[in-house]
């Protein structure tokens, strides 16, 4: 028996036989060519591009049909990259100038593009690398005339063990053949993770030793919830996981029974539970999961897929679709949160300090046309459903005012053009910088709501890069500084008669739910997996107790002491939820 740990990215527990899939890892060997061979290499490159494009096009079509535009858009990025003026033209130049074979020139260009992204820790860069690898593998297989990834050799249902899966490989998997996926690379935000969830195949990624430790035929227990992989389990392990499978089934039933119940404390205090989404397609879950709307729609995904920006009509279509799917509940569209690091992927011109750089509203106020296009699209969609708009990373009143001026201009333009929009559309801001948190009294009179973005608020308050693992110990949602800030934000919002929600990850942790409730938050916007848990906690506690707990927490001098207090007061019957 051996136990490996990775990142559970697609939930579900399976017990099955391993199938180790060794990818050949094509390496393009440098070959010098003569002048008269240049034309041939370039035509091979063009043929490979056409073949790759056809393949991706087919995959995209299938995904569009089965899972919708949000997922299909992953492959739109592939298509856009194939036409990127910085990719193939660069390869041609290299073939001509360095007189090297097409496959070598291509793999070098991809390496360059990846090296420009590799130190960027953000999700979009990781995803772009994923897509570059995918295109690279497809192109190299064509150029080297080798057969690409296929699972035709698999005859029975297996747990697939493989180094990594590109997006186009992941979508080839079917639930009939693949019970679960174990990859040694990849993580929560990779396309393989997103697509495995869509395909509903349990998956654990980032299991470092998987390929060296697992052999085909081994019995595997894969727990996509905790990220555990057990090889050749003992009868005791097997029994443990069989029981866990039963518990998960029970949990699923419980979840279903909670769906129709209100998120209300035992003493009748109601709280709105909404969801965070990144892909427009996720909006369909609003009805399935019975949430009260979308508290955060991150719109960056549609902006990173190409060189140019999406047109107003295209954006309007997406926002309207999300609003329609969420109806009658509201959708909170966050305006672009792109940063210098996120935009210039392939160009590789990064800012020294992207998290402190030209990000979010700062970027939008510099590139007003991009911002205006998005605002017009949001306004146009507001006539098709309930839409709210929200500006991220506001750090001064002036910035907010400038954003509001552009919004008014967009409204005036639409009026002149006779295009309808919701005149009453709510406008809010994310509170995610200490400067905004300390000046909520200056900001509140200008908006309809606040949404606390704890992911950034913690990063900027604690002065730590939120994705730096070395500093994870300082990422403390319960730090007295954070708790005091949340308290001030909520109190000032209410004093100014506006509502306040939280869409940062902190809201999705059941351990913190009673405390946040006690602070007086009006809306929690959560990751999908957290909704039923937070609802259950809310339905188990009283608002009166929650307020008392929040008062006590504010008197403590360390995150550790607050955590101990929350654990001690966590509803006994729900303790299973906070076992990490
Ligand atoms: C946040 O900062 O808490 C937030 C929700 O925004 P993002 O994670 O997209 O920066
Ligand atoms: Mg943020």
Coordinates of C-alpha atoms and ligand atoms in Angstrom, one line a residue:
X1 CA 0.0 0.0 0.0
X2 CA 1.2 3.5 -0.8
X3 CA -0.5 6.8 -0.3
X4 CA 0.1 9.8 -2.6
X5 CA -1.2 13.3 -2.2
X6 CA -2.2 15.7 -4.9
X7 CA -4.9 18.3 -5.6
X8 CA -8.4 17.1 -5.8
X9 CA -9.9 19.0 -8.7
X10 CA -13.0 17.1 -9.6
X11 CA -14.9 15.5 -6.8
X12 CA -16.0 11.9 -6.4
X13 CA -14.3 8.7 -5.1
X14 CA -13.5 5.7 -7.3
X15 CA -11.9 2.4 -6.8
X16 CA -10.4 0.8 -9.9
X17 CA -7.5 -0.6 -11.9
X18 CA -4.7 1.8 -13.0
X19 CA -3.8 2.3 -16.6
X20 CA -0.4 4.0 -16.9
X21 CA -0.3 6.0 -20.0
X22 CA 3.2 7.0 -21.1
X23 CA 3.2 10.0 -23.4
X24 CA 6.1 9.9 -25.8
X25 CA 7.1 13.5 -25.0
X26 CA 8.1 14.4 -28.6
X27 CA 11.3 16.3 -28.8
X28 CA 12.1 18.3 -31.9
X29 CA 15.6 17.7 -33.0
X30 CA 17.5 20.5 -34.7
X31 CA 18.3 19.8 -38.3
X32 CA 20.1 22.2 -40.5
X33 CA 18.5 22.7 -43.9
X34 CA 19.7 23.9 -47.2
X35 CA 18.4 27.1 -48.8
X36 CA 16.3 25.2 -51.3
X37 CA 14.6 23.2 -48.5
X38 CA 13.3 26.4 -46.8
X39 CA 10.1 26.4 -48.9
X40 CA 9.4 22.7 -48.1
X41 CA 9.8 23.2 -44.4
X42 CA 7.5 26.3 -44.5
X43 CA 4.9 24.3 -46.4
X44 CA 5.2 21.5 -43.9
X45 CA 4.6 24.0 -41.1
X46 CA 1.5 25.4 -42.9
X47 CA 0.1 21.9 -43.4
X48 CA 0.6 21.1 -39.8
X49 CA -1.1 24.3 -38.8
X50 CA -4.1 23.4 -41.1
X51 CA -4.3 19.9 -39.7
X52 CA -4.1 21.2 -36.1
X53 CA -6.7 23.9 -36.8
X54 CA -9.1 21.2 -38.3
X55 CA -8.6 19.0 -35.2
X56 CA -9.2 21.9 -32.8
X57 CA -12.2 23.1 -34.8
X58 CA -13.8 19.7 -34.5
X59 CA -13.1 19.4 -30.8
X60 CA -14.5 22.9 -30.3
X61 CA -17.7 22.0 -32.2
X62 CA -18.3 18.9 -30.1
X63 CA -17.6 20.8 -26.8
X64 CA -19.9 23.6 -27.9
X65 CA -22.7 21.1 -28.5
X66 CA -22.2 19.1 -25.3
X67 CA -21.1 21.7 -22.7
X68 CA -21.7 25.2 -24.2
X69 CA -19.8 28.2 -25.2
X70 CA -17.9 28.7 -22.0
X71 CA -16.0 25.4 -22.3
X72 CA -15.7 25.7 -26.1
X73 CA -14.0 29.0 -25.7
X74 CA -11.0 27.2 -24.3
X75 CA -10.4 26.0 -27.8
X76 CA -11.2 29.4 -29.3
X77 CA -8.0 30.4 -27.6
X78 CA -6.1 27.6 -29.4
X79 CA -7.4 28.9 -32.7
X80 CA -6.5 32.4 -31.9
X81 CA -3.0 31.4 -30.9
X82 CA -2.5 29.5 -34.1
X83 CA -3.1 32.8 -35.9
X84 CA -1.1 34.9 -33.4
X85 CA 1.2 37.1 -35.3
X86 CA 3.9 36.4 -32.7
X87 CA 3.8 32.7 -33.1
X88 CA 3.9 31.2 -36.6
X89 CA 5.4 34.2 -38.4
X90 CA 8.2 34.0 -35.9
X91 CA 8.7 30.3 -36.7
X92 CA 8.8 31.0 -40.4
X93 CA 11.4 33.7 -39.9
X94 CA 13.5 31.3 -37.9
X95 CA 13.3 28.6 -40.6
X96 CA 14.4 31.2 -43.2
X97 CA 17.1 32.9 -41.2
X98 CA 18.6 30.1 -39.1
X99 CA 18.0 27.5 -41.8
X100 CA 16.5 24.9 -39.4
X101 CA 13.7 22.4 -39.7
X102 CA 10.1 23.4 -39.0
X103 CA 9.5 21.2 -36.0
X104 CA 12.7 22.6 -34.2
X105 CA 11.9 26.2 -35.1
X106 CA 8.3 25.7 -33.9
X107 CA 9.2 24.1 -30.6
X108 CA 11.8 26.9 -29.9
X109 CA 9.1 29.5 -30.5
X110 CA 6.8 27.8 -28.1
X111 CA 9.5 27.5 -25.5
X112 CA 10.1 31.3 -25.8
X113 CA 6.4 32.1 -25.4
X114 CA 6.3 29.7 -22.4
X115 CA 9.4 31.2 -20.8
X116 CA 7.7 34.6 -20.9
X117 CA 4.8 33.3 -18.9
X118 CA 6.4 30.8 -16.6
X119 CA 7.2 33.2 -13.7
X120 CA 3.7 34.7 -13.9
X121 CA 1.9 33.1 -11.1
X122 CA -1.6 34.0 -12.2
X123 CA -4.2 31.5 -13.4
X124 CA -4.5 32.9 -16.9
X125 CA -0.8 32.5 -17.5
X126 CA -0.9 28.9 -16.3
X127 CA -3.9 28.3 -18.6
X128 CA -2.1 29.9 -21.5
X129 CA 0.9 27.7 -21.0
X130 CA -1.4 24.7 -21.0
X131 CA -2.8 25.7 -24.4
X132 CA 0.6 26.4 -25.8
X133 CA 1.6 22.8 -24.8
X134 CA -1.5 21.5 -26.4
X135 CA -0.9 23.2 -29.7
X136 CA 2.8 22.3 -29.5
X137 CA 2.0 18.6 -29.1
X138 CA -0.5 18.6 -31.9
X139 CA 1.8 20.5 -34.3
X140 CA 4.9 18.4 -33.5
X141 CA 2.9 15.1 -34.0
X142 CA 2.0 16.4 -37.5
X143 CA 5.4 17.6 -38.3
X144 CA 7.1 14.4 -37.1
X145 CA 4.3 12.3 -38.6
X146 CA 3.5 10.5 -35.4
X147 CA 0.2 9.3 -34.0
X148 CA -1.1 11.5 -31.2
X149 CA -2.7 10.7 -27.9
X150 CA -5.3 8.0 -28.2
X151 CA -7.0 5.8 -25.7
X152 CA -8.1 3.2 -28.2
X153 CA -5.9 0.6 -26.4
X154 CA -8.0 0.8 -23.3
X155 CA -10.6 -1.9 -23.3
X156 CA -12.0 -1.8 -19.7
X157 CA -12.9 1.0 -17.4
X158 CA -9.7 2.3 -15.7
X159 CA -8.2 5.0 -13.5
X160 CA -6.0 6.8 -16.0
X161 CA -2.5 7.7 -14.8
X162 CA -0.6 10.1 -16.9
X163 CA 2.0 12.9 -16.6
X164 CA -0.3 15.7 -17.8
X165 CA -3.3 16.1 -19.9
X166 CA -3.7 18.9 -22.4
X167 CA -7.2 20.3 -22.9
X168 CA -7.7 18.4 -26.2
X169 CA -6.6 15.2 -24.6
X170 CA -8.9 15.7 -21.6
X171 CA -12.0 16.1 -23.8
X172 CA -11.2 12.7 -25.5
X173 CA -11.8 10.9 -22.2
X174 CA -15.2 9.4 -21.6
X175 CA -16.8 8.3 -18.4
X176 CA -17.4 4.9 -20.0
X177 CA -13.6 4.2 -20.2
X178 CA -12.1 6.4 -17.6
X179 CA -13.4 6.2 -14.0
X180 CA -10.8 8.6 -12.7
X181 CA -7.7 10.7 -13.6
X182 CA -4.4 10.9 -11.8
X183 CA -1.8 13.4 -13.3
X184 CA 1.6 14.2 -11.9
X185 CA 1.3 17.8 -13.2
X186 CA -1.5 20.3 -13.2
X187 CA -3.6 22.0 -10.5
X188 CA -6.9 23.5 -9.6
X189 CA -7.0 26.1 -12.3
X190 CA -5.7 24.1 -15.2
X191 CA -7.9 23.3 -18.2
X192 CA -7.7 19.6 -17.4
X193 CA -9.3 20.4 -14.0
X194 CA -12.1 22.5 -15.5
X195 CA -12.8 19.9 -18.2
X196 CA -12.7 16.9 -15.9
X197 CA -15.3 18.7 -13.8
X198 CA -17.4 19.3 -16.8
X199 CA -17.1 15.6 -17.8
X200 CA -17.8 14.7 -14.2
X201 CA -14.8 12.4 -14.0
X202 CA -13.1 12.4 -10.5
X203 CA -9.6 13.7 -10.8
X204 CA -6.5 14.3 -8.7
X205 CA -3.8 16.4 -10.3
X206 CA -0.3 17.4 -9.2
X207 CA 0.5 14.0 -7.8
X208 CA 4.3 14.3 -8.2
X209 CA 5.3 10.7 -8.1
X210 CA 2.3 9.2 -9.8
X211 CA 4.0 7.9 -12.9
X212 CA 7.0 6.4 -11.1
X213 CA 5.0 4.8 -8.3
X214 CA 1.9 3.5 -10.1
X215 CA 2.0 0.6 -12.5
X216 CA -0.8 -0.5 -14.9
X217 CA -3.0 -3.1 -13.1
X218 CA -2.5 -1.6 -9.6
X219 CA -5.7 -1.2 -7.6
X220 CA -6.2 2.5 -7.1
X221 CA -8.4 4.4 -4.7
X222 CA -8.8 8.0 -6.0
X223 CA -10.4 10.6 -3.8
X224 CA -11.1 13.7 -5.9
X225 CA -12.4 15.5 -2.8
X226 CA -9.3 15.3 -0.5
X227 CA -6.8 14.8 -3.3
X228 CA -5.7 11.4 -2.0
X229 CA -4.5 8.5 -4.2
X230 CA -3.9 5.1 -2.6
X231 CA -2.1 2.4 -4.5
X232 CA -3.0 -1.2 -3.7
X233 CA -5.0 -0.4 -0.6
X234 CA -5.1 -2.6 2.5
X235 CA -8.5 -4.1 3.3
X236 CA -8.8 -1.4 6.1
X237 CA -8.2 1.4 3.6
X238 CA -10.7 -0.1 1.2
X239 CA -13.3 -0.3 3.9
X240 CA -12.6 3.3 5.0
X241 CA -13.2 4.6 1.4
X242 CA -16.2 2.4 0.8
X243 CA -17.7 4.0 3.9
X244 CA -16.6 7.4 2.6
X245 CA -18.4 6.7 -0.7
X246 CA -21.5 5.9 1.3
X247 CA -21.1 9.2 3.2
X248 CA -20.7 11.2 0.0
X249 CA -23.8 9.6 -1.3
X250 CA -25.6 10.6 1.9
X251 CA -24.1 14.0 1.6
X252 CA -25.4 14.3 -1.9
X253 CA -28.9 13.4 -0.7
X254 CA -28.6 15.9 2.1
X255 CA -27.5 18.5 -0.3
X256 CA -30.6 17.9 -2.4
X257 CA -32.8 18.1 0.6
X258 CA -31.2 21.5 1.6
X259 CA -31.7 22.9 -1.9
X260 CA -35.2 24.1 -1.3
X261 CA -34.7 25.4 2.2
X262 CA -34.0 29.1 2.8
X263 CA -30.6 30.3 4.1
X264 CA -31.9 31.5 7.4
X265 CA -30.7 31.3 10.9
X266 CA -32.6 29.5 13.7
X267 CA -33.9 32.9 14.8
X268 CA -35.2 33.9 11.4
X269 CA -32.3 36.1 10.0
X270 CA -32.1 35.7 6.3
X271 CA -28.9 35.9 4.3
X272 CA -28.4 35.8 0.5
X273 CA -26.3 33.0 -0.9
X274 CA -24.9 33.6 -4.3
X275 CA -22.2 32.0 -6.4
X276 CA -18.9 33.1 -8.0
X277 CA -18.5 32.2 -11.7
X278 CA -15.6 32.4 -14.2
X279 CA -17.2 30.7 -17.2
X280 CA -20.4 32.0 -18.6
X281 CA -21.7 28.4 -18.8
X282 CA -21.7 28.1 -15.1
X283 CA -24.7 30.3 -14.9
X284 CA -26.9 27.3 -15.7
X285 CA -26.0 26.1 -12.2
X286 CA -27.9 29.0 -10.6
X287 CA -31.2 27.1 -11.1
X288 CA -29.7 23.7 -10.3
X289 CA -28.1 24.8 -7.1
X290 CA -30.9 27.2 -6.2
X291 CA -28.7 30.1 -5.3
X292 CA -30.0 33.7 -5.2
X293 CA -27.8 35.0 -8.0
X294 CA -24.3 35.5 -9.1
X295 CA -22.3 37.6 -6.7
X296 CA -19.2 37.7 -8.8
X297 CA -18.8 37.1 -12.5
X298 CA -15.1 37.3 -13.3
X299 CA -15.0 38.5 -16.9
X300 CA -11.3 38.1 -17.6
X301 CA -11.7 34.7 -19.2
X302 CA -13.2 36.1 -22.4
X303 CA -10.5 38.7 -22.6
X304 CA -7.5 36.5 -22.5
X305 CA -8.4 34.4 -25.5
X306 CA -7.0 36.5 -28.3
X307 CA -4.8 39.3 -29.2
X308 CA -7.6 41.8 -29.7
X309 CA -10.4 42.5 -27.3
X310 CA -13.9 41.0 -27.6
X311 CA -16.3 43.3 -29.5
X312 CA -19.2 44.9 -27.7
X313 CA -21.8 42.7 -29.4
X314 CA -19.9 39.5 -28.4
X315 CA -19.7 40.7 -24.8
X316 CA -23.3 41.8 -24.7
X317 CA -24.4 38.3 -25.9
X318 CA -22.4 36.6 -23.1
X319 CA -23.7 38.9 -20.4
X320 CA -27.3 38.6 -21.6
X321 CA -27.0 34.8 -21.7
X322 CA -25.8 34.8 -18.1
X323 CA -28.5 37.2 -17.0
X324 CA -31.2 35.1 -18.8
X325 CA -29.9 31.9 -17.2
X326 CA -29.9 33.5 -13.7
X327 CA -33.2 35.1 -14.0
X328 CA -35.0 36.2 -11.8
X329 CA -31.9 36.5 -9.7
X330 CA -29.2 39.2 -10.3
X331 CA -25.8 38.8 -11.9
X332 CA -23.0 40.9 -10.6
X333 CA -20.6 41.5 -13.4
X334 CA -17.2 42.6 -12.3
X335 CA -15.5 44.8 -14.8
X336 CA -12.1 43.7 -16.1
X337 CA -9.6 42.7 -13.6
X338 CA -6.7 42.3 -16.0
X339 CA -3.3 43.3 -15.0
X340 CA -0.2 44.1 -17.0
X341 CA 1.0 40.6 -16.3
X342 CA -2.2 39.1 -17.6
X343 CA -2.4 40.9 -20.9
X344 CA 1.0 40.7 -22.4
X345 CA 1.4 36.9 -22.3
X346 CA 3.1 36.2 -25.5
X347 CA 4.8 39.5 -25.8
X348 CA 6.3 38.9 -22.4
X349 CA 6.5 42.5 -21.3
X350 CA 5.8 42.1 -17.7
X351 CA 5.5 44.6 -15.0
X352 CA 8.0 44.3 -12.2
X353 CA 5.3 44.1 -9.6
X354 CA 2.1 43.1 -11.4
X355 CA 0.0 42.8 -8.2
X356 CA 0.9 46.4 -7.4
X357 CA 0.7 47.4 -11.0
X358 CA -1.6 48.5 -13.7
X359 CA -4.4 46.2 -12.7
X360 CA -8.2 46.1 -12.7
X361 CA -9.8 49.6 -12.6
X362 CA -6.4 51.2 -13.0
X363 CA -6.0 49.4 -16.3
X364 CA -9.6 50.3 -17.3
X365 CA -9.1 53.9 -16.6
X366 CA -6.0 54.0 -18.7
X367 CA -7.5 52.1 -21.6
X368 CA -10.8 53.9 -21.6
X369 CA -12.0 52.4 -24.9
X370 CA -11.7 48.9 -23.6
X371 CA -13.6 49.9 -20.4
X372 CA -16.3 51.8 -22.3
X373 CA -16.9 48.9 -24.6
X374 CA -17.4 46.6 -21.6
X375 CA -19.6 49.1 -19.8
X376 CA -21.8 49.6 -22.9
X377 CA -22.1 45.8 -23.3
X378 CA -23.1 45.4 -19.6
X379 CA -25.6 48.2 -19.9
X380 CA -27.2 46.8 -23.0
X381 CA -27.5 43.3 -21.3
X382 CA -29.1 45.0 -18.3
X383 CA -32.3 45.4 -20.3
X384 CA -32.5 41.5 -20.6
X385 CA -32.2 40.6 -17.0
X386 CA -31.1 41.7 -13.5
X387 CA -27.6 43.0 -13.8
X388 CA -25.3 44.8 -11.4
X389 CA -21.9 46.2 -12.2
X390 CA -18.9 46.1 -9.9
X391 CA -15.5 47.8 -10.2
X392 CA -12.5 45.8 -8.8
X393 CA -9.5 47.1 -6.9
X394 CA -10.7 50.6 -6.2
X395 CA -8.2 52.4 -4.1
X396 CA -9.5 56.0 -4.0
X397 CA -12.6 58.0 -4.3
X398 CA -11.2 59.7 -7.4
X399 CA -10.8 56.4 -9.2
X400 CA -14.4 55.5 -8.4
X401 CA -15.6 58.9 -9.6
X402 CA -13.7 58.5 -12.8
X403 CA -15.2 55.0 -13.3
X404 CA -18.7 56.4 -12.7
X405 CA -18.1 59.2 -15.2
X406 CA -17.4 56.7 -17.9
X407 CA -20.4 54.7 -16.9
X408 CA -22.6 57.9 -17.2
X409 CA -21.0 58.6 -20.6
X410 CA -21.8 55.1 -21.8
X411 CA -25.4 55.6 -20.6
X412 CA -25.7 58.9 -22.5
X413 CA -24.4 57.3 -25.6
X414 CA -26.9 54.5 -25.5
X415 CA -29.7 56.9 -24.8
X416 CA -28.7 58.9 -27.9
X417 CA -28.6 55.7 -29.9
X418 CA -32.0 54.7 -28.6
X419 CA -30.6 51.5 -27.1
X420 CA -32.5 50.3 -24.0
X421 CA -30.8 49.6 -20.7
X422 CA -31.7 49.4 -17.0
X423 CA -31.6 52.9 -15.7
X424 CA -31.7 51.6 -12.1
X425 CA -28.8 49.1 -12.6
X426 CA -27.0 48.8 -9.3
X427 CA -23.4 49.9 -9.2
X428 CA -20.9 48.6 -6.6
X429 CA -17.3 48.2 -5.8
X430 CA -15.1 45.5 -4.5
X431 CA -13.4 46.4 -1.3
X432 CA -10.0 44.7 -1.6
X433 CA -7.4 47.4 -0.8
X434 CA -6.7 48.7 2.7
X435 CA -7.1 52.3 1.3
X436 CA -10.7 51.5 0.2
X437 CA -11.4 49.7 3.4
X438 CA -10.3 52.8 5.4
X439 CA -12.3 55.2 3.3
X440 CA -15.5 53.3 3.0
X441 CA -17.3 56.4 4.4
X442 CA -16.1 58.3 1.3
X443 CA -17.0 55.6 -1.1
X444 CA -20.3 54.3 0.2
X445 CA -22.3 57.5 -0.7
X446 CA -21.4 56.9 -4.4
X447 CA -22.5 53.3 -4.8
X448 CA -25.3 50.8 -4.1
X449 CA -23.2 48.1 -2.6
X450 CA -19.8 46.8 -1.5
X451 CA -18.4 43.3 -2.0
X452 CA -15.4 42.4 0.1
X453 CA -12.7 40.7 -1.9
X454 CA -10.8 39.0 0.8
X455 CA -8.4 37.3 -1.5
X456 CA -6.8 40.6 -2.4
X457 CA -7.7 42.4 0.8
X458 CA -5.7 39.9 2.8
X459 CA -2.8 40.0 0.3
X460 CA -2.6 43.8 0.4
X461 CA -3.2 44.2 4.1
X462 CA -0.6 41.5 5.1
X463 CA 1.8 42.7 2.4
X464 CA 2.2 39.2 0.9
X465 CA 1.9 37.9 -2.6
X466 CA -1.2 35.7 -2.4
X467 CA 0.3 33.0 -4.7
X468 CA 3.7 32.8 -3.0
X469 CA 3.7 29.4 -1.2
X470 CA 6.6 30.6 1.1
X471 CA 4.3 33.2 2.6
X472 CA 1.2 31.0 2.9
X473 CA 1.6 31.1 6.7
X474 CA 0.9 34.8 6.6
X475 CA -2.2 34.4 4.5
X476 CA -4.5 34.7 7.6
X477 CA -8.1 35.5 7.0
X478 CA -8.6 35.6 10.8
X479 CA -5.8 38.0 11.5
X480 CA -7.1 40.8 13.8
X481 CA -6.3 43.4 11.1
X482 CA -8.6 41.6 8.6
X483 CA -11.4 41.1 11.1
X484 CA -11.3 44.8 12.1
X485 CA -11.4 45.8 8.5
X486 CA -14.4 43.6 7.7
X487 CA -16.2 45.0 10.7
X488 CA -15.6 48.6 9.6
X489 CA -16.6 47.9 6.0
X490 CA -19.9 46.3 7.1
X491 CA -20.7 48.9 9.7
X492 CA -20.0 51.9 7.4
X493 CA -21.9 50.3 4.5
X494 CA -24.9 49.8 6.8
X495 CA -24.6 53.3 8.2
X496 CA -24.8 54.6 4.7
X497 CA -27.7 52.3 4.0
X498 CA -26.1 50.2 1.3
X499 CA -25.8 46.4 1.4
X500 CA -22.5 44.6 1.7
X501 CA -21.4 41.1 0.5
X502 CA -18.3 39.1 0.5
X503 CA -17.1 37.3 -2.7
X504 CA -13.5 36.4 -1.6
X505 CA -12.7 32.8 -0.7
X506 CA -13.0 33.5 3.0
X507 CA -16.8 33.4 2.6
X508 CA -16.6 29.8 1.4
X509 CA -15.0 28.4 4.5
X510 CA -17.6 26.9 6.8
X511 CA -15.5 27.6 9.8
X512 CA -15.8 31.3 9.2
X513 CA -19.5 31.4 8.3
X514 CA -20.9 32.1 11.8
X515 CA -18.3 34.9 12.4
X516 CA -19.1 36.6 9.0
X517 CA -22.7 36.3 9.7
X518 CA -22.2 37.9 13.1
X519 CA -20.4 40.8 11.4
X520 CA -23.6 41.5 9.6
X521 CA -22.8 40.6 5.9
X522 CA -25.9 40.7 3.7
X523 CA -24.7 38.4 1.0
X524 CA -22.2 35.6 0.7
X525 CA -20.9 34.8 -2.8
X526 CA -19.4 31.4 -2.8
X527 CA -17.6 28.8 -4.8
X528 CA -20.1 26.1 -5.9
X529 CA -18.8 23.4 -3.6
X530 CA -19.3 25.5 -0.5
X531 CA -22.9 26.5 -1.0
X532 CA -24.7 23.7 0.8
X533 CA -22.1 23.7 3.6
X534 CA -22.5 27.4 4.3
X535 CA -26.3 27.1 4.1
X536 CA -26.2 24.3 6.6
X537 CA -24.1 26.3 9.1
X538 CA -26.4 29.3 8.7
X539 CA -29.4 27.1 9.3
X540 CA -27.9 25.7 12.5
X541 CA -26.9 28.8 14.3
X542 CA -28.8 31.8 15.6
X543 CA -28.0 35.4 14.5
X544 CA -27.8 36.4 18.1
X545 CA -25.1 33.8 18.9
X546 CA -23.3 34.8 15.7
X547 CA -23.1 38.4 16.7
X548 CA -21.9 37.5 20.1
X549 CA -19.2 35.3 18.6
X550 CA -18.1 38.1 16.3
X551 CA -17.8 40.5 19.3
X552 CA -15.6 38.0 21.1
X553 CA -13.4 37.3 18.1
X554 CA -12.7 41.0 17.8
X555 CA -11.2 41.1 21.3
X556 CA -8.6 38.4 20.5
X557 CA -5.0 39.3 19.6
X558 CA -4.1 36.5 17.1
X559 CA -5.5 34.6 14.2
X560 CA -4.7 31.4 16.1
X561 CA -6.9 32.4 19.0
X562 CA -9.8 33.3 16.8
X563 CA -9.5 30.0 15.0
X564 CA -9.6 28.2 18.3
X565 CA -12.7 30.1 19.3
X566 CA -14.4 29.4 16.1
X567 CA -13.6 25.7 16.3
X568 CA -14.8 25.5 19.9
X569 CA -18.1 27.1 18.9
X570 CA -18.6 25.2 15.6
X571 CA -21.9 23.3 15.6
X572 CA -21.1 19.8 17.0
X573 CA -23.3 18.0 14.5
X574 CA -21.4 19.6 11.6
X575 CA -17.9 19.0 12.8
X576 CA -17.2 16.7 9.9
X577 CA -17.1 19.8 7.7
X578 CA -14.1 21.4 9.3
X579 CA -11.9 18.4 9.4
X580 CA -9.2 19.5 7.0
Ligands
LIG1 C1 -10.8 38.8 -4.2 O1 -9.8 39.4 -4.4 O2 -11.2 38.4 -3.1 C2 -11.7 38.4 -5.4 C3 -12.8 37.8 -5.2 O3 -11.2 38.7 -6.6 P1 -10.1 37.8 -7.4 O4 -9.8 36.6 -6.6 O5 -10.6 37.6 -8.7 O6 -8.9 38.8 -7.4
LIG2 MG1 -9.5 40.5 -6.2

